[in-house]
Amino acid sequence: METLTKTNRRDFLKLGLTAGGGLMLGFNWNSASALSMEAMSAETLAANVDFNSYLSISPEDVITIFSPNPELGQNIKTSFPMIVAEELDADWKKVKVVQANLDSKKYERQLTGGSGAVPHSWERLRKAGATARHMLVEAAAKRWKVSSEKLTASTGYVIHPYGQKLTYGELATEAAQIPVPTEVKLKDRKDFKIIGQAIHNVDNHEMVTGKPLYGLDFYRDGMLFAMIQRPAQFGMKLKSVDSAAAKAMQGIVDVVTFKNNVAVVGKSTWEVSKARKALKIEYEKEGDIESTSDHDRIFKELLNSKEATVRRQDGDVTAAFKSAAQVISREYQCPFLSHSPMEPMNFFAHVREDGVELVGPSQTPDMARNATATLLGIAPDKITLELTRLGGGFGRRLKADYVLEAAELSSLIKAPVKVTWTREDDMMGGSYRPAVRYRFEAALDAKGNMVGYKLRGVGINAGNPTREDNFPSGAVENLLIDSVEHKSPITTGAWRAPITNFLAFAEQAFLDEVALVAKKDPVQFRLELLEKAKQSPTGAIKYDIDRMVGVIKLAVEKSGWGQKKNLAQGFSVYFSHRSYVAQVAEIEMKNKMPVLKKMYAAADCGIVINQSGARQQVMGGMVDGLGHALYGQLTFKDGAAEQKNFNNYRLIRYNEVPDVEVHFVDNGIDPTGLGEPALPPTGGAVANAIFKATGKRLYNQPFMKQEEMKGVTLGEKM
Amino acid sequence: MASYSINVNGKTQQVDVLPDTPLLWVLRDSLGLVGTKFGCGIAQCGACTVHLNGTAVRSCSMPVSAIGDKKITTIEGLSEKGDHPVQQAWQEIDVPQCGYCQAGQIMSASALLAKNPKPTEEQISAAMNGNICRCGTYHRIKEAVVLASTKMK
């Protein structure tokens, strides 16, 4: 059955012709003038019919689909256009995808974060395609003088019942004269031809041939290069600068000081990086100077603090723990992490009298522009922001600090400038995943039922480090979840799957241990809790019990849970960012050493848009989760990060990943996001498998730095 | 400043740079060959990998003054049409996510296969272990190297 959906009035406020004679449909995704035009000739442009902000069709039958959201490896630049092309019934081979620049009149939520792009845009992208398809079919009906009901659209053609065909390009100009429909039919998913296929990344050829795609690849004649020296220690501020030696060096144009920054400006990257080393800078204390040893002490104090923010309270935990047959209490701790996208931070800025030009990689271009407007005291519409491809983000590029620096520097030197961060700048520059410590407590009755549950989360600039409404909330009658935050000069930020990137491990490792005490199979234990949440829920339940059970059962089936005699299996399941992922890790003992052989993932993200991109998103998320659980650690000494580059900040490498098998639940619900949800469960599955194999429980990350893992390598697989 | 004559992708190029300028920045800032990426600057991540007389080297840690008449190949010069077997395999397996490290990965893989067209898993591992992929595309990199080895003439 087809879905009939009313077009939202807000999406279709006005209708008019563009300067080029094309069609313009009202608000946000429909104003048409600012297509990313460099790529097209003037003639093509004039003749292009812009159906809406996402779609333009030329008389030569080039279907141009604009992808507004920043692309950082989540594959949105391929999946968004697939959705439009599906409802358009386009020929994917004729689709040309163009990255749209920042345009808040045309696009809503033009950002990358929270695994939210596809869930947010799913319906409007479908309508963008379906509306245009409708108009093309009506145009053909008019030309052939037949009822549009007799016509079909397929793979880029409108087809007459007698077999004649017209390409979309041939119909585009006439379609522009057709009234925009107030209702459009969306396809039933059984009729999908593009969605659900394995469509390859639209930028593959450019990427494998080294074309300029990223912010750091942006060069312009007359552009200056800059590096900025920032305080190495959090809690220090700039006191004095002696830049005489740096200024005298080859290729140096200027040294400029602003805020706590000393910027060296010159004619090439290497020259400014050399001159920066010749700066003589003094800093003075501004706030607390903290070390990791301080944080360990602070965590202990906060875990016992009487003043905590209550996040959720059900029943009477005090009574439940008093009358419990058994109480289990465990603590888990994680370090700070650097985001470390492969492309270091950078941005180009040119602040002129009449406006500002910004070019570079940002997850939040709209926020970056508005912050720049505030900083420079100008109107946001005086600023253009061209989005390059992002060489990774992981949350680091949600912040606009590096954009603002470039803009401020350009305004001071009155010249176009690209600011480049080194790896050391990036690793020492803040915005880390916050360090957090948790205490979990469970009260079991005599039958092994979990009747009480407590979680306290304490963190360094971590905000609320709990997800109080997540499982097992709702399944336990007596529950208390609270948190305490320590404010620190060490800056933190959202790091892929914020909070849950560690919380999921801690919770899933704890539940594994509780199940053991309760003498239950870890999977059965979780299923019983979910059944209880379904039959007799306590308080609000903000996760979908059936979807969680669905991924658990799929993971059990695909991994052969509990049926492999020679392998130690560890289980984990987690809900984050609207999606559900269960994982099983398998460890084999070889020469008395645990070897991580394989991992299974069962994911429910609703309808899978792109089988290839989605599969890699899950595999990559698991590699990310595994690598940071095993190795990731940023420590501080006197306010400065002790790891400054990949020589001692260890990222997972080629030979350290196990085989991964990915399965998706096929339930046909609207897409719910996949950029993050595969990461959180990984650490728990691996830790639980390590316990099964070795009898050793892991409580802290990174695993490989713990006493329990001394001498262990987990094996080299690839 | 000093003047150097270097052979890049079959062409002799004159550059005026400081003698200790890493080849990476000569390629990017002086010659506009930006396919070779800056990742760490200390030869730990492999994003800057190029071929020097056919051997994979980290261009971020190789001063231009040490190049002499050795032949440099960058990702832009690996093939004329972007159809080197490794480039083909990378596309067929749909390897890249963010893509930033992939030029370096391809240069490491192509240097391996040029010398050893049928490498063992261990040999692939040894050749690829110096290239970090932060997105975690290692499984597909492995598949693509194996596929490329079947395409090598």
PDB file of C-alpha atoms in Angstrom, chain A residues 322-548:
ATOM      1  CA  LYS A 322      18.263  -3.086  53.624  1.00  0.00           C
ATOM      2  CA  SER A 323      16.158  -6.174  53.040  1.00  0.00           C
ATOM      3  CA  ALA A 324      18.273  -7.559  50.174  1.00  0.00           C
ATOM      4  CA  ALA A 325      19.601 -11.109  50.284  1.00  0.00           C
ATOM      5  CA  GLN A 326      22.675  -9.981  48.390  1.00  0.00           C
ATOM      6  CA  VAL A 327      24.146  -6.618  47.432  1.00  0.00           C
ATOM      7  CA  ILE A 328      26.650  -6.150  44.635  1.00  0.00           C
ATOM      8  CA  SER A 329      28.608  -2.928  44.306  1.00  0.00           C
ATOM      9  CA  ARG A 330      31.170  -2.189  41.593  1.00  0.00           C
ATOM     10  CA  GLU A 331      32.995   0.869  40.252  1.00  0.00           C
ATOM     11  CA  TYR A 332      34.125   1.678  36.718  1.00  0.00           C
ATOM     12  CA  GLN A 333      36.346   4.468  35.466  1.00  0.00           C
ATOM     13  CA  CYS A 334      37.360   5.867  32.123  1.00  0.00           C
ATOM     14  CA  PRO A 335      40.017   8.418  31.155  1.00  0.00           C
ATOM     15  CA  PHE A 336      39.761  11.488  28.973  1.00  0.00           C
ATOM     16  CA  LEU A 337      39.984  10.806  25.255  1.00  0.00           C
ATOM     17  CA  SER A 338      41.044  12.922  22.340  1.00  0.00           C
ATOM     18  CA  HIS A 339      38.755  12.864  19.293  1.00  0.00           C
ATOM     19  CA  SER A 340      41.738  12.689  16.951  1.00  0.00           C
ATOM     20  CA  PRO A 341      40.045  12.871  13.582  1.00  0.00           C
ATOM     21  CA  MET A 342      42.682  12.103  10.946  1.00  0.00           C
ATOM     22  CA  GLU A 343      42.408  15.578   9.454  1.00  0.00           C
ATOM     23  CA  PRO A 344      43.682  18.015  12.078  1.00  0.00           C
ATOM     24  CA  MET A 345      41.623  21.126  12.840  1.00  0.00           C
ATOM     25  CA  ASN A 346      41.837  23.882  10.245  1.00  0.00           C
ATOM     26  CA  PHE A 347      39.771  26.665   8.742  1.00  0.00           C
ATOM     27  CA  PHE A 348      40.114  29.354   6.132  1.00  0.00           C
ATOM     28  CA  ALA A 349      38.789  32.835   6.835  1.00  0.00           C
ATOM     29  CA  HIS A 350      38.751  36.023   4.856  1.00  0.00           C
ATOM     30  CA  VAL A 351      37.285  38.953   6.740  1.00  0.00           C
ATOM     31  CA  ARG A 352      36.711  41.836   4.345  1.00  0.00           C
ATOM     32  CA  GLU A 353      35.013  45.208   4.748  1.00  0.00           C
ATOM     33  CA  ASP A 354      31.888  43.969   3.021  1.00  0.00           C
ATOM     34  CA  GLY A 355      31.622  40.480   4.427  1.00  0.00           C
ATOM     35  CA  VAL A 356      33.272  37.332   5.618  1.00  0.00           C
ATOM     36  CA  GLU A 357      34.174  34.193   3.753  1.00  0.00           C
ATOM     37  CA  LEU A 358      34.685  30.992   5.710  1.00  0.00           C
ATOM     38  CA  VAL A 359      35.775  27.674   4.191  1.00  0.00           C
ATOM     39  CA  GLY A 360      36.441  24.424   5.948  1.00  0.00           C
ATOM     40  CA  PRO A 361      35.299  21.346   7.823  1.00  0.00           C
ATOM     41  CA  SER A 362      32.576  21.897  10.432  1.00  0.00           C
ATOM     42  CA  GLN A 363      29.917  19.640  11.921  1.00  0.00           C
ATOM     43  CA  THR A 364      27.902  22.736  12.873  1.00  0.00           C
ATOM     44  CA  PRO A 365      28.311  25.340  10.130  1.00  0.00           C
ATOM     45  CA  ASP A 366      25.266  27.354  11.180  1.00  0.00           C
ATOM     46  CA  MET A 367      26.473  27.672  14.764  1.00  0.00           C
ATOM     47  CA  ALA A 368      29.987  28.508  13.526  1.00  0.00           C
ATOM     48  CA  ARG A 369      28.639  31.292  11.356  1.00  0.00           C
ATOM     49  CA  ASN A 370      26.460  32.762  14.086  1.00  0.00           C
ATOM     50  CA  ALA A 371      29.324  32.654  16.571  1.00  0.00           C
ATOM     51  CA  THR A 372      31.548  34.388  14.029  1.00  0.00           C
ATOM     52  CA  ALA A 373      28.894  37.052  13.503  1.00  0.00           C
ATOM     53  CA  THR A 374      28.730  37.688  17.237  1.00  0.00           C
ATOM     54  CA  LEU A 375      32.509  37.747  17.558  1.00  0.00           C
ATOM     55  CA  LEU A 376      32.982  40.243  14.734  1.00  0.00           C
ATOM     56  CA  GLY A 377      29.832  42.231  15.488  1.00  0.00           C
ATOM     57  CA  ILE A 378      28.336  41.770  12.032  1.00  0.00           C
ATOM     58  CA  ALA A 379      25.115  40.291  10.683  1.00  0.00           C
ATOM     59  CA  PRO A 380      25.165  36.524   9.998  1.00  0.00           C
ATOM     60  CA  ASP A 381      23.976  37.114   6.441  1.00  0.00           C
ATOM     61  CA  LYS A 382      27.253  38.912   5.708  1.00  0.00           C
ATOM     62  CA  ILE A 383      29.043  35.597   6.228  1.00  0.00           C
ATOM     63  CA  THR A 384      29.268  32.745   3.743  1.00  0.00           C
ATOM     64  CA  LEU A 385      30.421  29.304   4.805  1.00  0.00           C
ATOM     65  CA  GLU A 386      31.594  26.780   2.258  1.00  0.00           C
ATOM     66  CA  LEU A 387      31.526  23.235   3.559  1.00  0.00           C
ATOM     67  CA  THR A 388      34.408  20.994   2.641  1.00  0.00           C
ATOM     68  CA  ARG A 389      34.452  17.278   3.294  1.00  0.00           C
ATOM     69  CA  LEU A 390      35.511  16.535   6.873  1.00  0.00           C
ATOM     70  CA  GLY A 391      38.439  14.199   7.515  1.00  0.00           C
ATOM     71  CA  GLY A 392      36.571  12.744  10.474  1.00  0.00           C
ATOM     72  CA  GLY A 393      34.818  14.551  13.289  1.00  0.00           C
ATOM     73  CA  PHE A 394      33.788  12.277  16.162  1.00  0.00           C
ATOM     74  CA  GLY A 395      32.285  15.357  17.836  1.00  0.00           C
ATOM     75  CA  ARG A 396      35.410  17.521  17.771  1.00  0.00           C
ATOM     76  CA  ARG A 397      34.099  19.645  14.941  1.00  0.00           C
ATOM     77  CA  LEU A 398      30.824  20.357  16.719  1.00  0.00           C
ATOM     78  CA  LYS A 399      32.728  23.176  18.370  1.00  0.00           C
ATOM     79  CA  ALA A 400      33.514  26.385  16.524  1.00  0.00           C
ATOM     80  CA  ASP A 401      36.659  27.391  18.437  1.00  0.00           C
ATOM     81  CA  TYR A 402      38.933  26.747  15.464  1.00  0.00           C
ATOM     82  CA  VAL A 403      36.596  28.627  13.100  1.00  0.00           C
ATOM     83  CA  LEU A 404      36.458  31.638  15.399  1.00  0.00           C
ATOM     84  CA  GLU A 405      40.241  31.716  15.746  1.00  0.00           C
ATOM     85  CA  ALA A 406      40.644  31.835  11.985  1.00  0.00           C
ATOM     86  CA  ALA A 407      38.031  34.583  11.652  1.00  0.00           C
ATOM     87  CA  GLU A 408      39.517  36.664  14.440  1.00  0.00           C
ATOM     88  CA  LEU A 409      43.006  36.308  13.034  1.00  0.00           C
ATOM     89  CA  SER A 410      41.885  37.290   9.552  1.00  0.00           C
ATOM     90  CA  SER A 411      40.132  40.362  10.930  1.00  0.00           C
ATOM     91  CA  LEU A 412      43.305  41.381  12.774  1.00  0.00           C
ATOM     92  CA  ILE A 413      45.706  40.909   9.881  1.00  0.00           C
ATOM     93  CA  LYS A 414      43.133  42.016   7.268  1.00  0.00           C
ATOM     94  CA  ALA A 415      44.079  39.162   4.965  1.00  0.00           C
ATOM     95  CA  PRO A 416      42.843  35.750   3.881  1.00  0.00           C
ATOM     96  CA  VAL A 417      44.371  33.096   6.111  1.00  0.00           C
ATOM     97  CA  LYS A 418      44.220  29.352   6.706  1.00  0.00           C
ATOM     98  CA  VAL A 419      44.904  28.294  10.274  1.00  0.00           C
ATOM     99  CA  THR A 420      46.308  24.776  10.586  1.00  0.00           C
ATOM    100  CA  TRP A 421      46.556  22.810  13.815  1.00  0.00           C
ATOM    101  CA  THR A 422      49.261  20.211  14.237  1.00  0.00           C
ATOM    102  CA  ARG A 423      48.418  16.838  15.741  1.00  0.00           C
ATOM    103  CA  GLU A 424      49.975  18.032  18.991  1.00  0.00           C
ATOM    104  CA  ASP A 425      47.795  21.156  18.960  1.00  0.00           C
ATOM    105  CA  ASP A 426      44.755  18.947  18.497  1.00  0.00           C
ATOM    106  CA  MET A 427      45.626  16.465  21.212  1.00  0.00           C
ATOM    107  CA  MET A 428      46.552  19.186  23.688  1.00  0.00           C
ATOM    108  CA  GLY A 429      43.792  21.540  22.658  1.00  0.00           C
ATOM    109  CA  GLY A 430      40.885  20.311  24.721  1.00  0.00           C
ATOM    110  CA  SER A 431      37.307  19.396  23.988  1.00  0.00           C
ATOM    111  CA  TYR A 432      37.969  15.868  25.256  1.00  0.00           C
ATOM    112  CA  ARG A 433      35.656  12.999  26.108  1.00  0.00           C
ATOM    113  CA  PRO A 434      35.288  13.646  29.847  1.00  0.00           C
ATOM    114  CA  ALA A 435      36.792  11.304  32.421  1.00  0.00           C
ATOM    115  CA  VAL A 436      34.010   9.641  34.425  1.00  0.00           C
ATOM    116  CA  ARG A 437      33.641   7.194  37.304  1.00  0.00           C
ATOM    117  CA  TYR A 438      30.541   5.173  38.102  1.00  0.00           C
ATOM    118  CA  ARG A 439      29.348   3.208  41.093  1.00  0.00           C
ATOM    119  CA  PHE A 440      26.689   0.634  40.353  1.00  0.00           C
ATOM    120  CA  GLU A 441      24.848  -1.202  43.119  1.00  0.00           C
ATOM    121  CA  ALA A 442      22.299  -3.986  42.817  1.00  0.00           C
ATOM    122  CA  ALA A 443      20.099  -5.541  45.483  1.00  0.00           C
ATOM    123  CA  LEU A 444      19.005  -9.127  44.851  1.00  0.00           C
ATOM    124  CA  ASP A 445      16.277 -10.964  46.723  1.00  0.00           C
ATOM    125  CA  ALA A 446      16.634 -14.593  47.785  1.00  0.00           C
ATOM    126  CA  LYS A 447      15.462 -15.804  44.347  1.00  0.00           C
ATOM    127  CA  GLY A 448      18.058 -13.753  42.520  1.00  0.00           C
ATOM    128  CA  ASN A 449      15.640 -11.064  41.346  1.00  0.00           C
ATOM    129  CA  MET A 450      17.093  -7.576  41.052  1.00  0.00           C
ATOM    130  CA  VAL A 451      14.813  -5.580  43.357  1.00  0.00           C
ATOM    131  CA  GLY A 452      17.022  -2.550  43.851  1.00  0.00           C
ATOM    132  CA  TYR A 453      19.412  -0.630  41.584  1.00  0.00           C
ATOM    133  CA  LYS A 454      21.596   2.367  42.185  1.00  0.00           C
ATOM    134  CA  LEU A 455      23.890   4.277  39.882  1.00  0.00           C
ATOM    135  CA  ARG A 456      25.998   7.259  40.722  1.00  0.00           C
ATOM    136  CA  GLY A 457      27.966   8.922  37.978  1.00  0.00           C
ATOM    137  CA  VAL A 458      30.690  11.453  38.700  1.00  0.00           C
ATOM    138  CA  GLY A 459      32.607  13.237  36.013  1.00  0.00           C
ATOM    139  CA  ILE A 460      34.998  16.020  35.117  1.00  0.00           C
ATOM    140  CA  ASN A 461      32.972  18.549  33.105  1.00  0.00           C
ATOM    141  CA  ALA A 462      30.720  15.669  32.120  1.00  0.00           C
ATOM    142  CA  GLY A 463      27.323  17.252  32.798  1.00  0.00           C
ATOM    143  CA  ASN A 464      24.942  14.406  33.491  1.00  0.00           C
ATOM    144  CA  PRO A 465      27.045  11.253  32.967  1.00  0.00           C
ATOM    145  CA  THR A 466      24.036   8.961  33.331  1.00  0.00           C
ATOM    146  CA  ARG A 467      21.243   8.112  30.965  1.00  0.00           C
ATOM    147  CA  GLU A 468      18.700   7.732  33.703  1.00  0.00           C
ATOM    148  CA  ASP A 469      15.795   6.546  31.603  1.00  0.00           C
ATOM    149  CA  ASN A 470      17.730   3.870  29.745  1.00  0.00           C
ATOM    150  CA  PHE A 471      17.449   0.181  30.504  1.00  0.00           C
ATOM    151  CA  PRO A 472      17.308  -1.212  33.193  1.00  0.00           C
ATOM    152  CA  SER A 473      15.192   1.725  34.409  1.00  0.00           C
ATOM    153  CA  GLY A 474      11.587   0.637  34.242  1.00  0.00           C
ATOM    154  CA  ALA A 475      12.502  -2.961  35.054  1.00  0.00           C
ATOM    155  CA  VAL A 476      13.472  -2.427  38.706  1.00  0.00           C
ATOM    156  CA  GLU A 477      10.961  -1.362  41.377  1.00  0.00           C
ATOM    157  CA  ASN A 478      13.429   0.510  43.527  1.00  0.00           C
ATOM    158  CA  LEU A 479      15.933   2.645  41.703  1.00  0.00           C
ATOM    159  CA  LEU A 480      18.069   5.703  42.287  1.00  0.00           C
ATOM    160  CA  ILE A 481      20.257   7.347  39.674  1.00  0.00           C
ATOM    161  CA  ASP A 482      22.184  10.495  40.538  1.00  0.00           C
ATOM    162  CA  SER A 483      25.300  12.379  39.543  1.00  0.00           C
ATOM    163  CA  VAL A 484      27.895  14.891  40.685  1.00  0.00           C
ATOM    164  CA  GLU A 485      30.024  17.045  38.427  1.00  0.00           C
ATOM    165  CA  HIS A 486      33.478  18.484  39.009  1.00  0.00           C
ATOM    166  CA  LYS A 487      34.122  21.715  37.129  1.00  0.00           C
ATOM    167  CA  SER A 488      37.602  21.836  35.681  1.00  0.00           C
ATOM    168  CA  PRO A 489      39.630  24.104  33.375  1.00  0.00           C
ATOM    169  CA  ILE A 490      40.182  21.035  31.161  1.00  0.00           C
ATOM    170  CA  THR A 491      37.650  21.503  28.402  1.00  0.00           C
ATOM    171  CA  THR A 492      35.432  18.652  27.337  1.00  0.00           C
ATOM    172  CA  GLY A 493      32.903  18.102  24.604  1.00  0.00           C
ATOM    173  CA  ALA A 494      30.678  15.595  22.887  1.00  0.00           C
ATOM    174  CA  TRP A 495      32.719  12.586  21.780  1.00  0.00           C
ATOM    175  CA  ARG A 496      31.015  10.088  19.453  1.00  0.00           C
ATOM    176  CA  ALA A 497      28.117   8.539  21.406  1.00  0.00           C
ATOM    177  CA  PRO A 498      28.545  11.056  24.236  1.00  0.00           C
ATOM    178  CA  ILE A 499      28.513   9.496  27.719  1.00  0.00           C
ATOM    179  CA  THR A 500      27.176   6.167  26.438  1.00  0.00           C
ATOM    180  CA  ASN A 501      30.555   5.481  24.822  1.00  0.00           C
ATOM    181  CA  PHE A 502      31.703   4.433  28.320  1.00  0.00           C
ATOM    182  CA  LEU A 503      28.488   4.136  30.325  1.00  0.00           C
ATOM    183  CA  ALA A 504      27.334   1.266  28.119  1.00  0.00           C
ATOM    184  CA  PHE A 505      30.454  -0.754  28.940  1.00  0.00           C
ATOM    185  CA  ALA A 506      30.128  -0.105  32.674  1.00  0.00           C
ATOM    186  CA  GLU A 507      26.441  -0.998  32.756  1.00  0.00           C
ATOM    187  CA  GLN A 508      26.732  -4.079  30.585  1.00  0.00           C
ATOM    188  CA  ALA A 509      29.754  -5.367  32.491  1.00  0.00           C
ATOM    189  CA  PHE A 510      27.915  -4.782  35.767  1.00  0.00           C
ATOM    190  CA  LEU A 511      24.751  -6.563  34.623  1.00  0.00           C
ATOM    191  CA  ASP A 512      26.909  -9.485  33.486  1.00  0.00           C
ATOM    192  CA  GLU A 513      28.319  -9.743  36.977  1.00  0.00           C
ATOM    193  CA  VAL A 514      24.901  -9.400  38.614  1.00  0.00           C
ATOM    194  CA  ALA A 515      23.545 -12.166  36.371  1.00  0.00           C
ATOM    195  CA  LEU A 516      26.359 -14.426  37.502  1.00  0.00           C
ATOM    196  CA  VAL A 517      25.574 -13.779  41.175  1.00  0.00           C
ATOM    197  CA  ALA A 518      21.907 -14.395  40.437  1.00  0.00           C
ATOM    198  CA  LYS A 519      22.978 -17.670  38.765  1.00  0.00           C
ATOM    199  CA  LYS A 520      21.372 -16.720  35.469  1.00  0.00           C
ATOM    200  CA  ASP A 521      22.559 -16.724  31.892  1.00  0.00           C
ATOM    201  CA  PRO A 522      23.487 -13.094  31.065  1.00  0.00           C
ATOM    202  CA  VAL A 523      21.142 -12.986  28.075  1.00  0.00           C
ATOM    203  CA  GLN A 524      18.282 -14.641  29.959  1.00  0.00           C
ATOM    204  CA  PHE A 525      18.811 -12.209  32.822  1.00  0.00           C
ATOM    205  CA  ARG A 526      18.374  -9.223  30.492  1.00  0.00           C
ATOM    206  CA  LEU A 527      15.368 -10.778  28.777  1.00  0.00           C
ATOM    207  CA  GLU A 528      13.684 -11.378  32.130  1.00  0.00           C
ATOM    208  CA  LEU A 529      14.234  -7.758  33.099  1.00  0.00           C
ATOM    209  CA  LEU A 530      12.791  -6.605  29.789  1.00  0.00           C
ATOM    210  CA  GLU A 531       9.790  -8.872  30.219  1.00  0.00           C
ATOM    211  CA  LYS A 532       9.240  -7.391  33.645  1.00  0.00           C
ATOM    212  CA  ALA A 533       9.501  -3.867  32.249  1.00  0.00           C
ATOM    213  CA  LYS A 534       6.861  -4.830  29.737  1.00  0.00           C
ATOM    214  CA  GLN A 535       4.453  -6.606  32.070  1.00  0.00           C
ATOM    215  CA  SER A 536       4.805  -4.410  35.145  1.00  0.00           C
ATOM    216  CA  PRO A 537       6.765  -1.262  34.315  1.00  0.00           C
ATOM    217  CA  THR A 538       8.105   0.963  37.062  1.00  0.00           C
ATOM    218  CA  GLY A 539       7.957   4.644  36.149  1.00  0.00           C
ATOM    219  CA  ALA A 540       8.471   5.972  32.647  1.00  0.00           C
ATOM    220  CA  ILE A 541      10.012   3.749  29.983  1.00  0.00           C
ATOM    221  CA  LYS A 542      11.745   5.675  27.231  1.00  0.00           C
ATOM    222  CA  TYR A 543      13.167   2.831  25.192  1.00  0.00           C
ATOM    223  CA  ASP A 544      11.325   0.380  22.991  1.00  0.00           C
ATOM    224  CA  ILE A 545      11.296  -2.969  24.776  1.00  0.00           C
ATOM    225  CA  ASP A 546      10.358  -4.957  21.683  1.00  0.00           C
ATOM    226  CA  ARG A 547      13.146  -3.459  19.602  1.00  0.00           C
ATOM    227  CA  MET A 548      15.672  -4.223  22.319  1.00  0.00           C
TER     228      MET A 548
END
